[in-house]
XYZ file of C-alpha atoms in Angstrom:
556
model
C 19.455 -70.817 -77.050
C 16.089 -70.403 -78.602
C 17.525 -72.468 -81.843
C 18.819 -75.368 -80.028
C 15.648 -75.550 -78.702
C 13.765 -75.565 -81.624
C 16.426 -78.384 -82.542
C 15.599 -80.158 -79.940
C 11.437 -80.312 -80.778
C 12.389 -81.305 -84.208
C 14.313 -84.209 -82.886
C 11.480 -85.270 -80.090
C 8.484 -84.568 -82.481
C 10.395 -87.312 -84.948
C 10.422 -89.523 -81.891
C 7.293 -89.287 -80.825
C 6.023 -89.557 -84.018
C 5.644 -93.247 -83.678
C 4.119 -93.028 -80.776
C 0.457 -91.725 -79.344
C -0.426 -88.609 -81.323
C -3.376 -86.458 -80.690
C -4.963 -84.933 -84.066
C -7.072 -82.051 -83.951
C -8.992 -81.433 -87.623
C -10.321 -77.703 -88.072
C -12.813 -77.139 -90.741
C -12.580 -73.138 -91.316
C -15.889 -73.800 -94.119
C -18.069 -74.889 -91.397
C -19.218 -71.832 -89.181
C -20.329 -71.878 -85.750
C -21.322 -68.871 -85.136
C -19.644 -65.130 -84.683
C -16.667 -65.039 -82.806
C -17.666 -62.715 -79.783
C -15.198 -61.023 -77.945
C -16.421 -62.620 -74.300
C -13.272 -62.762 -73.381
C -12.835 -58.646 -73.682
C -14.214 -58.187 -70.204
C -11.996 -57.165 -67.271
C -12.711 -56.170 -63.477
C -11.395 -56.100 -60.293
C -12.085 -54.882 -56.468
C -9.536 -51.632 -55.857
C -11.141 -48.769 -58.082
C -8.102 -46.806 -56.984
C -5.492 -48.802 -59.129
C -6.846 -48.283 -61.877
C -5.338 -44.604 -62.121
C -2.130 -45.711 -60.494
C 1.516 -46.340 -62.484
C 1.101 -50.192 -63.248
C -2.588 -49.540 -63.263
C -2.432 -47.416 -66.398
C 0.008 -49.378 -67.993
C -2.153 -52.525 -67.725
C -5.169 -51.048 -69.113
C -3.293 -49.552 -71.883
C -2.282 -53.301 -72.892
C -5.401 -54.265 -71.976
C -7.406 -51.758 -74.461
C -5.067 -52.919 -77.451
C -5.688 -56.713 -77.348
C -8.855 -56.050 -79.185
C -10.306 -54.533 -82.292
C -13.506 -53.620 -80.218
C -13.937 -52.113 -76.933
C -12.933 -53.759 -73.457
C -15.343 -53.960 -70.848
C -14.088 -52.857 -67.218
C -15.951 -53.885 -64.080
C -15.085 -52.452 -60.713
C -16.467 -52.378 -56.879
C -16.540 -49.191 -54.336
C -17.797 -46.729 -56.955
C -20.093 -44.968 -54.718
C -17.845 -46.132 -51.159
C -17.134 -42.964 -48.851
C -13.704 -42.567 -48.290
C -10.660 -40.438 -49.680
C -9.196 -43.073 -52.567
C -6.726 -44.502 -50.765
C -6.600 -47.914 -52.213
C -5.879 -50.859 -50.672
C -6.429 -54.671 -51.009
C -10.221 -55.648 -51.352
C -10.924 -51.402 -50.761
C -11.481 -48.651 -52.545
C -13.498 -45.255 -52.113
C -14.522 -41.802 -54.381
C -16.467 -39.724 -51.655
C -19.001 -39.334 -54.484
C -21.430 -38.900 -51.804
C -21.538 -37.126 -48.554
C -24.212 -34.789 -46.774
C -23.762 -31.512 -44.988
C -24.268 -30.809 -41.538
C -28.166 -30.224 -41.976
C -28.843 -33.933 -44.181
C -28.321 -32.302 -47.665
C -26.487 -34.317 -50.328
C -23.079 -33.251 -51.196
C -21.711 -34.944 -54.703
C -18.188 -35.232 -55.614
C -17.449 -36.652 -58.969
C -13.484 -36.080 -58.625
C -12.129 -39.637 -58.270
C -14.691 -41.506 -60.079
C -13.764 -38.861 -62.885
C -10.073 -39.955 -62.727
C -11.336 -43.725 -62.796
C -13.631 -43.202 -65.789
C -11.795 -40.711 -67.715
C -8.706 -43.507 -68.184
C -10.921 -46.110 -69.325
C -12.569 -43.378 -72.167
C -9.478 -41.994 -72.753
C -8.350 -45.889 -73.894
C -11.281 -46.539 -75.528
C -13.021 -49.040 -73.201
C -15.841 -49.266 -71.950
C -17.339 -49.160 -68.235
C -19.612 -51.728 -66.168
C -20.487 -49.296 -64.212
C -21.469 -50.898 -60.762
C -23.823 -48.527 -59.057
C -22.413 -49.929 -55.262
C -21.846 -50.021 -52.670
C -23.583 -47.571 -49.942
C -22.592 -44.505 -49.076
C -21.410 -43.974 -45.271
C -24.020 -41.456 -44.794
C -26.983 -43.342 -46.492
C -25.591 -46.726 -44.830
C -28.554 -48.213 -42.292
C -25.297 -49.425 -40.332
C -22.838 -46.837 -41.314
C -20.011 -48.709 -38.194
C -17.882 -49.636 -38.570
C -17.208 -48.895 -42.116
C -13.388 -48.585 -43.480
C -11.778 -52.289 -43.394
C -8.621 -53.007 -43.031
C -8.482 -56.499 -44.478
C -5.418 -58.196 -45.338
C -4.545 -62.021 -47.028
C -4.613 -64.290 -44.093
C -7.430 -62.751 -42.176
C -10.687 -63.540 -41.819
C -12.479 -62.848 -45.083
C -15.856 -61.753 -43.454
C -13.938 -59.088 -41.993
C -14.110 -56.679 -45.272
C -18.155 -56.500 -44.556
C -18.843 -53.320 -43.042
C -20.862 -50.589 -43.312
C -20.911 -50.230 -46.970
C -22.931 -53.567 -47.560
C -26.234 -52.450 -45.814
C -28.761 -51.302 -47.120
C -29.669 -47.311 -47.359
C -31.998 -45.243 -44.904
C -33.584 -43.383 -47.740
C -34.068 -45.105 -50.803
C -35.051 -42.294 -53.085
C -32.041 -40.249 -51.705
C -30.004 -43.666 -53.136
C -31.947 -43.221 -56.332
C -31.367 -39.315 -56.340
C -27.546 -40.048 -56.243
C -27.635 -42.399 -59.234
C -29.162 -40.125 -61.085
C -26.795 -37.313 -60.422
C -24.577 -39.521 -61.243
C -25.861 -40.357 -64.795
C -26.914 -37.593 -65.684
C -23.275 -36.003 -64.991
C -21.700 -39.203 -66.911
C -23.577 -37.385 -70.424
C -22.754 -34.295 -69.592
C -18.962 -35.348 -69.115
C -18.722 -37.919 -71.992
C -22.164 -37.388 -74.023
C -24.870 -39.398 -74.664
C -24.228 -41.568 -77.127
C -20.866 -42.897 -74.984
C -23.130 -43.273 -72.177
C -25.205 -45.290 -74.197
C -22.938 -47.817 -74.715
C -21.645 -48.282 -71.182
C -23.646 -50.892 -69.091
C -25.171 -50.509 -65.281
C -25.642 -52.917 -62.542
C -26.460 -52.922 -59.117
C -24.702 -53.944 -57.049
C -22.270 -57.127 -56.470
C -23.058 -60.961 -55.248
C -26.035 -59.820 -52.857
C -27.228 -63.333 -52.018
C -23.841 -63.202 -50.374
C -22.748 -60.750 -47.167
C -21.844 -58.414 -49.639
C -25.846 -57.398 -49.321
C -26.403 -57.117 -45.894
C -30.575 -56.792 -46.583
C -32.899 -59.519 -47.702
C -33.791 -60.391 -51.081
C -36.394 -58.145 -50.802
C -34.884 -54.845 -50.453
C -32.029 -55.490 -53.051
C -35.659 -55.807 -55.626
C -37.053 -52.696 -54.160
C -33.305 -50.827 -54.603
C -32.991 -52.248 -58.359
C -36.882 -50.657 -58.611
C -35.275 -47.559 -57.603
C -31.894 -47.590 -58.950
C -33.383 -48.646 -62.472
C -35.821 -46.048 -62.384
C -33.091 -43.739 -62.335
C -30.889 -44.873 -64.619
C -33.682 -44.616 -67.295
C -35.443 -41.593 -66.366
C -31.791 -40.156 -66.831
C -31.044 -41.881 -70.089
C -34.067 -43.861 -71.240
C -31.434 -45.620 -73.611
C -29.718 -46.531 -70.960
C -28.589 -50.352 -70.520
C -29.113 -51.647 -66.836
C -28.815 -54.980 -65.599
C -28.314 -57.422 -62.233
C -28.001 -59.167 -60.034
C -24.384 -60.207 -60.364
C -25.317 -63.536 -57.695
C -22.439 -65.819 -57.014
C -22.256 -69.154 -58.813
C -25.748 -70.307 -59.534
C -25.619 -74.261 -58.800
C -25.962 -72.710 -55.214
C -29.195 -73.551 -53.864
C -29.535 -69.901 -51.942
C -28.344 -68.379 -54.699
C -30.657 -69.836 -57.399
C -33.624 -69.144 -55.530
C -31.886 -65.412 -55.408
C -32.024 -65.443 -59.332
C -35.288 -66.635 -59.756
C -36.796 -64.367 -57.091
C -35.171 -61.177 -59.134
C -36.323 -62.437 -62.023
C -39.724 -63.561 -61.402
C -39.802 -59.707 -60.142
C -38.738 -58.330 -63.674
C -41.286 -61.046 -65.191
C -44.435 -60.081 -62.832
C -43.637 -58.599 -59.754
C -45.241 -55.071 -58.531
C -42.847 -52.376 -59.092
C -41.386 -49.914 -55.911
C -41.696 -47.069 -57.526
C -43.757 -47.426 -60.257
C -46.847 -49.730 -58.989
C -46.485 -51.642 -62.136
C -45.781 -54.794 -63.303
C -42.162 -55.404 -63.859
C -38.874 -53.937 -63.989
C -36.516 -52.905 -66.654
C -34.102 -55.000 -67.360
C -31.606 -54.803 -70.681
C -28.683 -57.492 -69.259
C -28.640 -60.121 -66.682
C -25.845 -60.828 -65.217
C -24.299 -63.535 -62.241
C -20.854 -65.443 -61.252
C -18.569 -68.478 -62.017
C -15.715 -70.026 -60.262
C -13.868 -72.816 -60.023
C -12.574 -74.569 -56.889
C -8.717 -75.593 -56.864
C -7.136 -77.676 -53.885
C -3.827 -78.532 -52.741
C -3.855 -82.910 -53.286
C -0.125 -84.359 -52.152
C 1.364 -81.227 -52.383
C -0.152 -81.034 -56.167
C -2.537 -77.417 -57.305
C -5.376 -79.122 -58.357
C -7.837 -77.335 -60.315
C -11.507 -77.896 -60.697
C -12.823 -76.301 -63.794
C -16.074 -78.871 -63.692
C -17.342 -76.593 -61.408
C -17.202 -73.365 -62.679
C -18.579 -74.841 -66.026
C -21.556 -76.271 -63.827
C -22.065 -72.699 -62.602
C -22.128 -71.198 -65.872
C -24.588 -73.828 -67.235
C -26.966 -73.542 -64.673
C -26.744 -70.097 -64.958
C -27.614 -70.391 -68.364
C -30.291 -72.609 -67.750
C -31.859 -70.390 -65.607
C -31.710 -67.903 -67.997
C -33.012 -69.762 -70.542
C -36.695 -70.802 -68.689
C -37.559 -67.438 -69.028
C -39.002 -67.216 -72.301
C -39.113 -63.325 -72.224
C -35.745 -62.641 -70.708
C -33.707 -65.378 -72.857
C -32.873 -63.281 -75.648
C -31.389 -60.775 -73.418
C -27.493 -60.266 -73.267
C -25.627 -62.228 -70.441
C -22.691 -61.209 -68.896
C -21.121 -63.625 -65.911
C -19.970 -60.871 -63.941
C -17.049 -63.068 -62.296
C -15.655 -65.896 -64.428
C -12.408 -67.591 -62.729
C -10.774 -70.317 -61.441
C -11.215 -69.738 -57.879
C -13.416 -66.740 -55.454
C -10.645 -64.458 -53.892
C -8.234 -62.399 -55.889
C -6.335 -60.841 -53.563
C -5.767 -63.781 -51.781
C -1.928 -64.334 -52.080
C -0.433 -68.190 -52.695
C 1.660 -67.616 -49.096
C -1.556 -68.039 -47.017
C -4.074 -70.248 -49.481
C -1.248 -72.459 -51.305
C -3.730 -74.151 -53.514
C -2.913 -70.411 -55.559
C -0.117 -71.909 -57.031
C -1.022 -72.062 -60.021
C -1.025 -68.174 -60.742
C 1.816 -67.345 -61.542
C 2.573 -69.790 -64.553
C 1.238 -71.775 -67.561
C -1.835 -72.876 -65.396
C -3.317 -70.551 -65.362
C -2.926 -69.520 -69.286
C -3.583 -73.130 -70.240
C -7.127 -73.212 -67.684
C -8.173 -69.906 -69.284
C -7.574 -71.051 -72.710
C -9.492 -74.263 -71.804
C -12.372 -72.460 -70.276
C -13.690 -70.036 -72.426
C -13.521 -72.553 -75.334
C -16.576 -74.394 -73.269
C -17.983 -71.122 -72.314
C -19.191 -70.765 -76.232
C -20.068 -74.222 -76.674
C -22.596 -74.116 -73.413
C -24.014 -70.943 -74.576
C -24.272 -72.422 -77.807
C -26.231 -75.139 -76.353
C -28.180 -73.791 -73.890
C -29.369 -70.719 -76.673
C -28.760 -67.607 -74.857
C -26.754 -64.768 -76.077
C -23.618 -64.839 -74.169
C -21.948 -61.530 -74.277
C -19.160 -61.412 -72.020
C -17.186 -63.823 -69.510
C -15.847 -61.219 -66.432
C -11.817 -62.536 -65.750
C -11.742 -60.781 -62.158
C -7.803 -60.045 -62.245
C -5.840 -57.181 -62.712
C -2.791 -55.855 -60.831
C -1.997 -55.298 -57.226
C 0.227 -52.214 -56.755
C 3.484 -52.011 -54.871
C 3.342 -55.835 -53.824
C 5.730 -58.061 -53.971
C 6.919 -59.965 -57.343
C 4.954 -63.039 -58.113
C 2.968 -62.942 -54.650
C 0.324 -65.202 -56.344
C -2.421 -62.736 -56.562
C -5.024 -64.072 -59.090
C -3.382 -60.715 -61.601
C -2.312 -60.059 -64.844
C 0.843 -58.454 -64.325
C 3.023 -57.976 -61.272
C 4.699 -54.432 -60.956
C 4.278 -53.810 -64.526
C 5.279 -57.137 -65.918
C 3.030 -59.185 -67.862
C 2.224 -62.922 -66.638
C 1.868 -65.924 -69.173
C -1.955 -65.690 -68.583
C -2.096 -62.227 -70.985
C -0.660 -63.496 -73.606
C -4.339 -66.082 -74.132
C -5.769 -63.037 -74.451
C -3.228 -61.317 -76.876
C -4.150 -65.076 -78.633
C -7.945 -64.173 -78.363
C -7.535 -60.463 -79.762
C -6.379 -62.062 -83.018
C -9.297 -64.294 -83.586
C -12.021 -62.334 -85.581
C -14.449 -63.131 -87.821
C -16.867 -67.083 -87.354
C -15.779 -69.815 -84.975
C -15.214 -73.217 -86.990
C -15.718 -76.477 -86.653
C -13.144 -78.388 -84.365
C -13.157 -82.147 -84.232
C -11.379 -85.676 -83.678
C -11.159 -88.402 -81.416
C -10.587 -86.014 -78.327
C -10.555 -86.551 -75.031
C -12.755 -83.959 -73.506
C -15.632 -81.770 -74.823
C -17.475 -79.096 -72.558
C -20.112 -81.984 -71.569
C -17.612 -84.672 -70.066
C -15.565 -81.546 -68.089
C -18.467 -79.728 -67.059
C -19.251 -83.431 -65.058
C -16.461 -84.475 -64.417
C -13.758 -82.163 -64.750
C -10.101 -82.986 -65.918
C -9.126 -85.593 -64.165
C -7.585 -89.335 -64.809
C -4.625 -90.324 -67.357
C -5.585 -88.323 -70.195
C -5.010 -84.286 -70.868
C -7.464 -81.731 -72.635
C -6.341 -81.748 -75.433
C -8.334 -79.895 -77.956
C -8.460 -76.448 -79.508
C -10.905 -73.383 -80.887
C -10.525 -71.956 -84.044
C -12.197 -68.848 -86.216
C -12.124 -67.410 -90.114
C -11.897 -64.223 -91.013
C -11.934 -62.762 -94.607
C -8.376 -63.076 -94.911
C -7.279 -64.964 -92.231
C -7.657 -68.221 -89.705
C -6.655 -68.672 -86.161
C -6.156 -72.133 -83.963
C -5.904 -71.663 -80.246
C -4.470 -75.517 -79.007
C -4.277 -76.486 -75.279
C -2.791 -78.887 -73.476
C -4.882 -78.912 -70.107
C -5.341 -80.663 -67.051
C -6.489 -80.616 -63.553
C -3.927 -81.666 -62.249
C -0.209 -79.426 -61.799
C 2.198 -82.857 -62.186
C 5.231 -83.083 -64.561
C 3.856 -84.767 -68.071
C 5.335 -85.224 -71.323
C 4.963 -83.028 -74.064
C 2.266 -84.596 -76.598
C 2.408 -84.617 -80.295
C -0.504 -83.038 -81.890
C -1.417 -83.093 -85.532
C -3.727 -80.251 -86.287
C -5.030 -81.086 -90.240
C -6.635 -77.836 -91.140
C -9.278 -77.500 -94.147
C -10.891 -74.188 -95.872
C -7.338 -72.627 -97.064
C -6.083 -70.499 -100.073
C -2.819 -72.159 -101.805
C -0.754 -70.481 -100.014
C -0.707 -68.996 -96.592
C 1.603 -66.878 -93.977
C 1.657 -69.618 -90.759
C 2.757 -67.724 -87.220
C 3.309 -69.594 -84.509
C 3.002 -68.445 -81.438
C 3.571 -70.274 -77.811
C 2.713 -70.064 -74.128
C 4.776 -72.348 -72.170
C 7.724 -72.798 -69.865
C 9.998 -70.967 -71.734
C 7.710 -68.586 -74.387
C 5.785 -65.683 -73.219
C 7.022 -66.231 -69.566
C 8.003 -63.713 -66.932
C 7.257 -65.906 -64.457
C 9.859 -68.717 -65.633
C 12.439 -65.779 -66.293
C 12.278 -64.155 -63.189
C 12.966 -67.430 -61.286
C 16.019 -67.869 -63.499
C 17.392 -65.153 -62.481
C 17.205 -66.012 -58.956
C 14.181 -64.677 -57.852
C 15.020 -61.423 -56.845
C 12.707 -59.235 -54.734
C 14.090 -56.278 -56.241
C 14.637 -56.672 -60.196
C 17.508 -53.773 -61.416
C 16.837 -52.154 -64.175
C 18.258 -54.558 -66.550
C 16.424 -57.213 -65.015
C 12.959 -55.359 -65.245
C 14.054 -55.088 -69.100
C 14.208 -58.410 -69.671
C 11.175 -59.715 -67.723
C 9.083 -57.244 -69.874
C 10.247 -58.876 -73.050
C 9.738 -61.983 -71.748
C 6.285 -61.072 -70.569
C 5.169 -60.273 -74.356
C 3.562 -63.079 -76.641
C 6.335 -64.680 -78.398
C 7.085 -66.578 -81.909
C 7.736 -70.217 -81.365
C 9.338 -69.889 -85.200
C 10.250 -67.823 -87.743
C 6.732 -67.021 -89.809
C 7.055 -69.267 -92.970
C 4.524 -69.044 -95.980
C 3.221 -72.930 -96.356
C 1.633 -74.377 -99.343
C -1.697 -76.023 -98.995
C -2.897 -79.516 -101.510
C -6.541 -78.923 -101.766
C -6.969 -76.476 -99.580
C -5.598 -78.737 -96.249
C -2.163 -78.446 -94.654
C -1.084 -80.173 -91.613
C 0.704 -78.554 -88.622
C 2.676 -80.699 -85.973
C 3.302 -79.166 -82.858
C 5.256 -80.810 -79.669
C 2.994 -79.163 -77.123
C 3.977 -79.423 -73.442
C 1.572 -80.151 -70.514
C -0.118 -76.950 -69.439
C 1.360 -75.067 -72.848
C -0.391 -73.479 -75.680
C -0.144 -73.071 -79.217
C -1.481 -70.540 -81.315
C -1.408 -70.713 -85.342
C -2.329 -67.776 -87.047
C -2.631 -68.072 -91.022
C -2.914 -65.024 -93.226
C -3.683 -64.299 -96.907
């Protein structure tokens, strides 16, 4: 099957070759800077998967799609409760108090949560929130019960307020730290980063402005009077075009600039990362997904921007703490249908797409972009393909892992990508995708002995397209290279696709589970074949479908 269908390209990639081509030239001698692993950054709401069957599994594939550490971001570290997880939930019971007020610490489940990212080598965001029942100002209700379909201002409760005793808070982060270097030592802790907190110019921050600054005062005091080496960092705001939230992000940081300290007295506050949100905003048009990744790249920029008039603060590391298409994960596609695009090459081709531009606005704005946040994960014991915003369903990888499989293999500099191409980051980020023509473009990187070209064929919009010819000409090569070819698209690297072939069945036998595994792995779109290069240049065609990509990996 799979050689009749390479046939079949070779036959349409000599008809098309008379007609519209798109060609991509990639310059591996012309550097753009290091490749950073932004893309190495994972998180997600339900604490309590992450030490759970398909949990474990995911973060094991997770942890080996890159040569350096993955960063893991989770909610409801410090929420009371007995780690029962559910959707948009999740609890450790780190902190209680006897009958007479006195603090009672249990370090059991966030242990368990901890100790699996450690024991994989990553690394945690660890995400000093939310409050305690028994510090809460508003401790009823408290446990949610929040499902897709209901109202999503139901899952604020009791958790989101702020505490009655702020140096009881402060006492508990401590503990906390200090029993993190005592279980893992201090030079892991070192290189683990904290934050406070999640979106608080949202309802998840149930205080003003004000007394989220004077709980970082106190949160960050104890963080560093634990581990003065220590890396803390906020305020995670949602997307920053948002005129409540902007004047959130300036407030916080014209308080670590000049404002008078909570605990200290001082001027200032620590600060070693800054960190806030990015989405996107897809809608159903005729029946048609319709993405909008103009406006999470407006987010990010303004973010950036913001960042960036802060003379003393612009060198610091950013991390967008949230960086997706859309706001709700566990929103399924049966009750918010504009999720469509989840389950298939949409989403792969949008994430590929996206974190191209995510360099080239950091690049242009000058900050140091760390990490980009994709808020997906896995939802145990749902149904298969429910359109959660995940990376796997019940174990089974979705085409969207395999981009990042793609961006685990891209070390060493970016290099230069040009041609007469449609879009760049500056005509999407106003404007989006939209109109006749596709995103076509790609990003590349050099390494000592190798060179990788990620190639997308985006757009906005989820309607049937042809399959465009694409010429990448690629300069900077030895004489002779190993070319792989690897593919994202309808029929490579797709569970998704599979599992509807096979009828869609709600319960997969074991056979069938075999199979969608397999499929769920990145794939070869060819046998690997050593090419010679004239001068150094070689020229790759590739018949690339609508919302597909491509991925050409040369090695010396």
């Amino acid at each position: 099957m799979r050689t009749l269908t390479l046939l079949l390209l070779l036959i349409a990639q000599s008809l098309f070759a008379q007609q519209d081509s798109v060609v991509i030239h990639v310059n591996t001698n012309t550097s753009k800077g290091p490749m950073k692993p932004i893309w190495a950054w994972f998180g997600y709401d339900e604490p309590n998967y992450t030490y759970m069957k398909d949990g474990k599994k995911l973060l094991t594939e997770i942890a080996k799609l890159s040569k350096v550490p993955v960063y893991v971001r989770v909610h409801s570290l410090l929420v009371t409760g007995d780690g029962t997880a559910a959707l948009k939930w999740g609890s450790t019971n780190a902190y209680t108090e006897d009958a007479n007020g006195n603090p009672v610490y249990n370090w059991t489940i966030i242990d368990k949560i901890f100790d699996t990212y450690i024991e994989r080598g990553m690394k945690p965001i660890a995400q000093i929130g939310f409050m305690p029942q028994a510090l809460s100002s508003k401790p009823e209700p408290y446990r949610h019960y929040w499902k897709p379909g209901d109202n999503y201002n139901d899952i604020y409760t009791g958790w989101a307020y702020p505490p009655t005793d702020y140096k009881k808070f402060a006492t508990l982060v401590y503990e906390w730290v200090k029993h993190s270097i005592a279980r893992y030592g201090k030079t892991e802790v070192e290189s683990w980063y904290w934050e406070l907190w999640n979106e608080p110019d949202i309802s998840y921050w149930k205080g003003t402005p004000e007394e989220y600054i004077k709980l970082y005062d106190y949160v960050a005091d104890a963080v560093k009077r634990a581990l003065p080496t220590a890396k803390i960092g906020g305020p995670e705001v949602t997307g920053p075009q948002g005129r409540n939230s902007t004047k959130f992000f300036k407030t916080f940081l014209d308080h670590i600039v000049n404002g008078k300290n909570h605990v200290t007295g001082k001027k200032g506050a620590p600060l070693d990362v800054i960190t806030f949100h990015a989405k996107g905003s897809p809608k159903l048009v005729n029946g048609i997904v319709q993405m909008n990744m103009g406006t999470q790249l407006r987010d990010i920029d303004k973010g950036f921007e913001i960042v960036a008039s802060y003379p003393s603060l612009k060198h610091l590391p950013i991390i967008i703490g949230e960086s997706d298409p859309e706001g709700c994960a566990a929103c399924s596609e049966e009750f918010s249908p504009q999720n469509a695009y989840r389950n298939g090459t949409m989403y792969s081709s949008y994430t590929a797409a996206a974190f191209a531009r995510k360099y080239d606005l950091a690049d242009e704005r000058k900050v140091n972009l760390a990490g980009a946040v994709t808020w997906a994960f896995e939802f145990e014991d749902q149904p298969w393909f429910a359109g959660f915003r995940d990376l796997a369903t019940n174990g089974v990888d979705k085409p969207v892992l395999n981009i990042f499989r793609m961006f685990g293999m891209m070390q060493g500099n970016r290099v230069a990508v040009s041609g007469k191409l449609s879009y760049d980051h500056k005509r999407i980020k106003e404007s989006s995708v939209r109109g006749d023509s596709a995103d076509i473009n790609a990003l590349a990187a050099k390494d000592k002995n190798s060179a990788t070209v990620m190639v997308w064929n985006y757009h906005d919009n989820n309607s049937p397209a042809p399959a465009t010819l694409v010429l990448v000409k690629i300069s900077g090569l030895p004489a002779a290279a190993l070319l792989q070819h690897y593919r994202v698209d309808q029929e490579y690297s797709n569970s998704y696709e599979a599992w509807k072939k096979m009828g869609s069945p709600k319960q997969p036998d074991a056979a069938q589970i075999t199979a969608l595994e397999k499929a769920g792995q990145l794939q070869l779109l060819q046998a690997p074949e050593w090419i010679k290069t004239k001068n150094g240049e070689t020229v790759v065609r590739i018949l690339l479908p609508r919302q597909g990509v491509s991925f050409l990996k040369f090695t010396w």
